[in-house]
mmCIF file of C-alpha atoms and ligand atoms in Angstrom:
data_model
loop_
_atom_site.group_PDB
_atom_site.id
_atom_site.type_symbol
_atom_site.label_atom_id
_atom_site.label_comp_id
_atom_site.label_asym_id
_atom_site.label_seq_id
_atom_site.Cartn_x
_atom_site.Cartn_y
_atom_site.Cartn_z
ATOM 1 C CA MET A 179 0.000 0.000 0.000
ATOM 2 C CA THR A 180 1.282 3.457 -0.885
ATOM 3 C CA ILE A 181 0.346 6.748 0.760
ATOM 4 C CA LEU A 182 0.972 9.924 -1.245
ATOM 5 C CA LYS A 183 1.218 13.103 0.845
ATOM 6 C CA ILE A 184 0.773 16.416 -0.959
ATOM 7 C CA ASP A 185 1.512 19.711 0.826
ATOM 8 C CA SER A 186 0.862 23.186 -0.530
ATOM 9 C CA SER A 187 1.109 25.612 2.407
ATOM 10 C CA ILE A 188 3.700 28.411 2.191
ATOM 11 C CA ASN A 189 3.683 28.605 5.986
ATOM 12 C CA GLY A 190 6.437 26.085 6.795
ATOM 13 C CA GLU A 191 6.501 24.797 10.371
ATOM 14 C CA ASN A 192 3.612 27.054 11.418
ATOM 15 C CA SER A 193 1.305 25.506 8.850
ATOM 16 C CA ALA A 194 -1.921 24.008 10.171
ATOM 17 C CA SER A 195 -2.531 21.926 7.037
ATOM 18 C CA ARG A 196 1.023 20.522 7.127
ATOM 19 C CA SER A 197 0.686 19.504 10.770
ATOM 20 C CA LEU A 198 -2.585 17.760 9.864
ATOM 21 C CA THR A 199 -1.172 15.909 6.834
ATOM 22 C CA ASP A 200 1.800 14.821 8.998
ATOM 23 C CA SER A 201 -0.548 13.503 11.661
ATOM 24 C CA ILE A 202 -2.806 11.733 9.140
ATOM 25 C CA THR A 203 0.083 9.969 7.396
ATOM 26 C CA ARG A 204 1.783 9.070 10.695
ATOM 27 C CA GLN A 205 -1.405 7.506 12.043
ATOM 28 C CA LEU A 206 -2.249 5.719 8.810
ATOM 29 C CA ARG A 207 1.213 4.174 8.806
ATOM 30 C CA ALA A 208 0.934 3.209 12.476
ATOM 31 C CA SER A 209 -2.345 1.385 11.894
ATOM 32 C CA ASN A 210 -1.286 -0.242 8.601
ATOM 33 C CA TRP A 211 2.166 -1.699 9.019
ATOM 34 C CA GLY A 212 4.368 -1.498 5.955
ATOM 35 C CA GLU A 213 2.683 1.434 4.212
ATOM 36 C CA GLN A 214 5.046 3.184 1.830
ATOM 37 C CA LEU A 215 5.049 6.988 2.045
ATOM 38 C CA VAL A 216 5.679 9.207 -0.972
ATOM 39 C CA THR A 217 5.767 12.961 -0.296
ATOM 40 C CA ARG A 218 5.352 15.841 -2.707
ATOM 41 C CA ASP A 219 5.946 19.333 -1.352
ATOM 42 C CA LEU A 220 4.496 21.709 -3.923
ATOM 43 C CA VAL A 221 6.155 24.720 -2.275
ATOM 44 C CA ALA A 222 9.684 23.317 -1.925
ATOM 45 C CA ASP A 223 9.387 21.772 -5.374
ATOM 46 C CA PRO A 224 6.732 23.717 -7.328
ATOM 47 C CA LEU A 225 5.195 22.513 -10.566
ATOM 48 C CA PRO A 226 5.168 25.162 -13.293
ATOM 49 C CA HIS A 227 1.892 26.476 -14.721
ATOM 50 C CA LEU A 228 0.379 24.066 -17.192
ATOM 51 C CA THR A 229 1.488 24.202 -20.817
ATOM 52 C CA PHE A 230 0.642 21.882 -23.704
ATOM 53 C CA GLU A 231 4.218 20.590 -23.590
ATOM 54 C CA ALA A 232 3.722 19.641 -19.928
ATOM 55 C CA PHE A 233 1.119 17.006 -20.883
ATOM 56 C CA ALA A 234 3.961 14.854 -22.245
ATOM 57 C CA ASP A 235 5.325 14.350 -18.715
ATOM 58 C CA THR A 236 2.980 11.968 -16.895
ATOM 59 C CA SER A 237 5.132 11.492 -13.775
ATOM 60 C CA VAL A 238 2.772 13.454 -11.483
ATOM 61 C CA LEU A 239 -0.263 11.616 -12.846
ATOM 62 C CA ASP A 240 1.472 8.239 -12.510
ATOM 63 C CA GLU A 241 2.426 9.039 -8.918
ATOM 64 C CA PHE A 242 -1.229 9.882 -8.142
ATOM 65 C CA LEU A 243 -2.578 6.784 -9.908
ATOM 66 C CA GLY A 244 -0.026 4.590 -8.120
ATOM 67 C CA ALA A 245 -1.123 5.670 -4.628
ATOM 68 C CA ASP A 246 -3.754 3.814 -2.601
ATOM 69 C CA VAL A 247 -4.315 6.732 -0.237
ATOM 70 C CA VAL A 248 -3.711 10.393 -1.099
ATOM 71 C CA VAL A 249 -3.457 12.893 1.762
ATOM 72 C CA ILE A 250 -3.664 16.534 0.706
ATOM 73 C CA GLY A 251 -2.973 19.671 2.746
ATOM 74 C CA ALA A 252 -5.195 22.430 1.376
ATOM 75 C CA PRO A 253 -4.897 25.888 2.934
ATOM 76 C CA MET A 254 -7.375 28.504 1.725
ATOM 77 C CA TYR A 255 -5.618 31.308 -0.137
ATOM 78 C CA ASN A 256 -7.851 34.032 -1.521
ATOM 79 C CA PHE A 257 -10.928 31.829 -1.186
ATOM 80 C CA THR A 258 -9.591 28.829 -3.092
ATOM 81 C CA VAL A 259 -6.652 26.419 -3.458
ATOM 82 C CA PRO A 260 -3.057 27.726 -3.534
ATOM 83 C CA SER A 261 -1.917 28.056 -7.146
ATOM 84 C CA GLN A 262 0.737 25.413 -6.332
ATOM 85 C CA LEU A 263 -2.041 22.902 -5.658
ATOM 86 C CA LYS A 264 -3.967 24.006 -8.751
ATOM 87 C CA ALA A 265 -0.872 23.225 -10.871
ATOM 88 C CA TRP A 266 -0.889 19.686 -9.367
ATOM 89 C CA ILE A 267 -4.606 19.265 -10.120
ATOM 90 C CA ASP A 268 -3.879 20.358 -13.699
ATOM 91 C CA ARG A 269 -1.577 17.298 -13.938
ATOM 92 C CA ILE A 270 -4.116 14.783 -12.616
ATOM 93 C CA ALA A 271 -7.401 15.875 -14.229
ATOM 94 C CA ILE A 272 -6.607 14.372 -17.621
ATOM 95 C CA ALA A 273 -9.225 13.325 -20.189
ATOM 96 C CA GLY A 274 -8.853 9.674 -21.105
ATOM 97 C CA LYS A 275 -6.854 8.942 -17.933
ATOM 98 C CA THR A 276 -8.846 10.110 -14.909
ATOM 99 C CA PHE A 277 -12.165 10.938 -16.628
ATOM 100 C CA HIS A 278 -13.799 10.601 -19.993
ATOM 101 C CA TYR A 279 -16.888 11.895 -21.733
ATOM 102 C CA THR A 280 -19.669 9.472 -22.550
ATOM 103 C CA ALA A 281 -23.079 9.818 -24.203
ATOM 104 C CA ASN A 282 -24.417 10.240 -20.658
ATOM 105 C CA GLY A 283 -21.931 12.948 -19.744
ATOM 106 C CA PRO A 284 -18.567 12.923 -18.009
ATOM 107 C CA GLU A 285 -17.495 9.831 -16.067
ATOM 108 C CA GLY A 286 -14.701 9.500 -13.515
ATOM 109 C CA LEU A 287 -12.156 6.744 -14.146
ATOM 110 C CA VAL A 288 -10.381 6.690 -10.773
ATOM 111 C CA LYS A 289 -11.530 3.703 -8.758
ATOM 112 C CA GLY A 290 -10.736 2.408 -5.289
ATOM 113 C CA LYS A 291 -8.588 5.306 -4.156
ATOM 114 C CA ARG A 292 -8.943 7.015 -0.771
ATOM 115 C CA VAL A 293 -8.388 10.788 -0.787
ATOM 116 C CA ILE A 294 -8.197 12.652 2.529
ATOM 117 C CA VAL A 295 -8.031 16.458 2.417
ATOM 118 C CA ALA A 296 -6.978 18.609 5.393
ATOM 119 C CA LEU A 297 -8.629 22.000 4.919
ATOM 120 C CA ALA A 298 -7.183 25.025 6.758
ATOM 121 C CA ARG A 299 -9.144 28.255 6.562
ATOM 122 C CA GLY A 300 -8.643 31.595 8.291
ATOM 123 C CA GLY A 301 -12.373 32.319 8.515
ATOM 124 C CA PHE A 302 -15.711 30.531 8.585
ATOM 125 C CA TYR A 303 -17.607 29.568 5.460
ATOM 126 C CA GLY A 304 -20.435 27.382 6.772
ATOM 127 C CA GLU A 305 -23.811 27.299 5.067
ATOM 128 C CA GLY A 306 -25.711 30.513 5.701
ATOM 129 C CA SER A 307 -22.641 32.423 6.946
ATOM 130 C CA PRO A 308 -21.915 35.807 5.302
ATOM 131 C CA ALA A 309 -18.726 34.458 3.648
ATOM 132 C CA ALA A 310 -20.328 31.230 2.370
ATOM 133 C CA PRO A 311 -20.560 32.496 -1.262
ATOM 134 C CA LEU A 312 -16.759 32.922 -1.236
ATOM 135 C CA GLU A 313 -16.071 29.281 -0.371
ATOM 136 C CA HIS A 314 -14.237 27.899 -3.419
ATOM 137 C CA LEU A 315 -11.796 25.585 -1.628
ATOM 138 C CA GLU A 316 -13.844 22.671 -0.271
ATOM 139 C CA THR A 317 -16.476 22.992 -3.019
ATOM 140 C CA TYR A 318 -13.793 23.067 -5.710
ATOM 141 C CA LEU A 319 -11.836 20.089 -4.341
ATOM 142 C CA LYS A 320 -15.007 18.050 -3.810
ATOM 143 C CA GLY A 321 -16.116 18.911 -7.352
ATOM 144 C CA VAL A 322 -12.798 18.006 -8.970
ATOM 145 C CA PHE A 323 -12.411 14.717 -7.095
ATOM 146 C CA ASN A 324 -16.039 13.724 -7.683
ATOM 147 C CA PHE A 325 -15.503 14.486 -11.377
ATOM 148 C CA ILE A 326 -12.645 11.975 -11.595
ATOM 149 C CA GLY A 327 -14.550 9.360 -9.597
ATOM 150 C CA VAL A 328 -13.396 9.911 -6.009
ATOM 151 C CA GLU A 329 -15.417 10.879 -2.914
ATOM 152 C CA PRO A 330 -12.879 12.836 -0.825
ATOM 153 C CA GLU A 331 -12.928 12.813 2.991
ATOM 154 C CA PHE A 332 -12.368 16.194 4.662
ATOM 155 C CA VAL A 333 -10.743 17.226 7.929
ATOM 156 C CA TYR A 334 -11.638 20.803 8.887
ATOM 157 C CA ALA A 335 -9.581 23.454 10.695
ATOM 158 C CA ASP A 336 -11.616 26.657 10.446
ATOM 159 C CA GLY A 337 -11.410 30.155 11.845
ATOM 160 C CA LEU A 338 -7.630 29.859 12.258
ATOM 161 C CA ALA A 339 -7.102 33.605 11.836
ATOM 162 C CA VAL A 340 -9.954 34.626 14.154
ATOM 163 C CA SER A 341 -8.151 34.295 17.515
ATOM 164 C CA ALA A 342 -5.514 32.179 19.245
ATOM 165 C CA GLU A 343 -8.282 30.426 21.211
ATOM 166 C CA GLN A 344 -10.250 29.601 18.078
ATOM 167 C CA ARG A 345 -7.085 28.317 16.396
ATOM 168 C CA ASP A 346 -6.438 25.999 19.369
ATOM 169 C CA THR A 347 -10.044 24.782 19.433
ATOM 170 C CA ALA A 348 -10.129 24.200 15.654
ATOM 171 C CA LEU A 349 -6.846 22.299 15.627
ATOM 172 C CA LYS A 350 -7.814 20.170 18.627
ATOM 173 C CA SER A 351 -11.054 19.055 16.994
ATOM 174 C CA ALA A 352 -9.256 18.490 13.664
ATOM 175 C CA PHE A 353 -6.701 16.194 15.351
ATOM 176 C CA ILE A 354 -9.536 14.232 16.984
ATOM 177 C CA GLU A 355 -11.141 13.845 13.553
ATOM 178 C CA VAL A 356 -7.780 12.641 12.177
ATOM 179 C CA GLU A 357 -7.692 9.858 14.778
ATOM 180 C CA ARG A 358 -11.158 8.760 13.691
ATOM 181 C CA LEU A 359 -10.235 8.796 9.980
ATOM 182 C CA ALA A 360 -6.984 6.914 10.469
ATOM 183 C CA ALA A 361 -8.432 4.252 12.791
HETATM 184 C C1 FMN B 655 -1.794 34.400 1.058
HETATM 185 C C2 FMN B 655 -2.875 34.023 2.024
HETATM 186 C C3 FMN B 655 -4.201 34.154 1.638
HETATM 187 C C4 FMN B 655 -5.220 33.789 2.507
HETATM 188 N N1 FMN B 655 -6.523 33.897 2.091
HETATM 189 C C5 FMN B 655 -7.513 33.518 2.914
HETATM 190 C C6 FMN B 655 -8.862 33.560 2.499
HETATM 191 O O1 FMN B 655 -9.193 33.955 1.394
HETATM 192 N N2 FMN B 655 -9.815 33.154 3.361
HETATM 193 C C7 FMN B 655 -9.519 32.668 4.603
HETATM 194 O O2 FMN B 655 -10.436 32.285 5.328
HETATM 195 N N3 FMN B 655 -8.244 32.590 5.017
HETATM 196 C C8 FMN B 655 -7.248 33.009 4.201
HETATM 197 N N4 FMN B 655 -5.949 32.915 4.623
HETATM 198 C C9 FMN B 655 -5.669 32.324 5.943
HETATM 199 C C10 FMN B 655 -5.281 30.864 5.787
HETATM 200 O O3 FMN B 655 -6.285 30.114 5.176
HETATM 201 C C11 FMN B 655 -4.953 30.305 7.159
HETATM 202 O O4 FMN B 655 -3.855 31.024 7.659
HETATM 203 C C12 FMN B 655 -4.606 28.825 7.132
HETATM 204 O O5 FMN B 655 -4.074 28.505 8.388
HETATM 205 C C13 FMN B 655 -3.602 28.517 6.062
HETATM 206 O O6 FMN B 655 -3.203 27.156 6.179
HETATM 207 P P1 FMN B 655 -1.707 26.794 6.624
HETATM 208 O O7 FMN B 655 -1.641 27.162 8.104
HETATM 209 O O8 FMN B 655 -1.570 25.353 6.379
HETATM 210 O O9 FMN B 655 -0.778 27.634 5.825
HETATM 211 C C14 FMN B 655 -4.911 33.293 3.784
HETATM 212 C C15 FMN B 655 -3.564 33.149 4.156
HETATM 213 C C16 FMN B 655 -2.562 33.500 3.296
HETATM 214 C C17 FMN B 655 -1.134 33.336 3.712
#
C-alpha cells in the first residue's frame, strides 16, 4: 500500500494543514504496518503552470494513480486552493486517464482510491454564513475529485485567523477527527 502526501502551504513549520497531513500519514502508517510513504511538497518543489508541452510528462499523474491513499494539505488562499495545488490538479485531471466523456456525460475513471483532504481556513464559510458564497476551496476540491470518480474525505480546521483560542479549538477538533479517519 502506498500513501501519497501532498503539501501546498507556504507557511512552513507554522502551517496548520502541514501539521494535519503529517498527523494523518503518521497515524495511517501506524495502523497499517508497511505502508510506503511518498511525499510531494508543492512549495519546496513547485510545478510550473500548465502548458501543452507539460502534458507529455505523466510522472505526477502516474504518482497519483499509483497511490492507494492520497493525503492533501489544502490551505485557503484568496478563497480557493493555492496556485501550487492548482498546478498539481492540472496534472491529474486528464481526459482519457482520470475521466472521460460518454453519451451520458462525463465519467470519472479513478476507482478504489482514498483521498483525505486537510482544509485550513482563516475564517468561517459554513452554510448561511456571510462568507459562504466565497467558499471555493472545499467545493472546488469536492467537485474536482467527484468528477474523476473519487469521494474525498475532509478534515476541517476553520477560523484559524480569528483568535488564538479559536485556532487551538479548531486544531484540537481536527486532530480528533484525524484519529477517527486513520483508525
Ligand atoms: C496568502 C494568504 C491568503 C489567505 N486567504 C484567505 C482567504 O481567502 N480566506 C480565509 O479564510 N483565510 C485566508 N488565509 C488564511 C489561511 O487560510 C490560514 O492562515 C490557514 O491557516 C492557512 O493554512 P496553513 O496554516 O496550512 O498555511 C490566507 C492566508 C494567506 C497566507
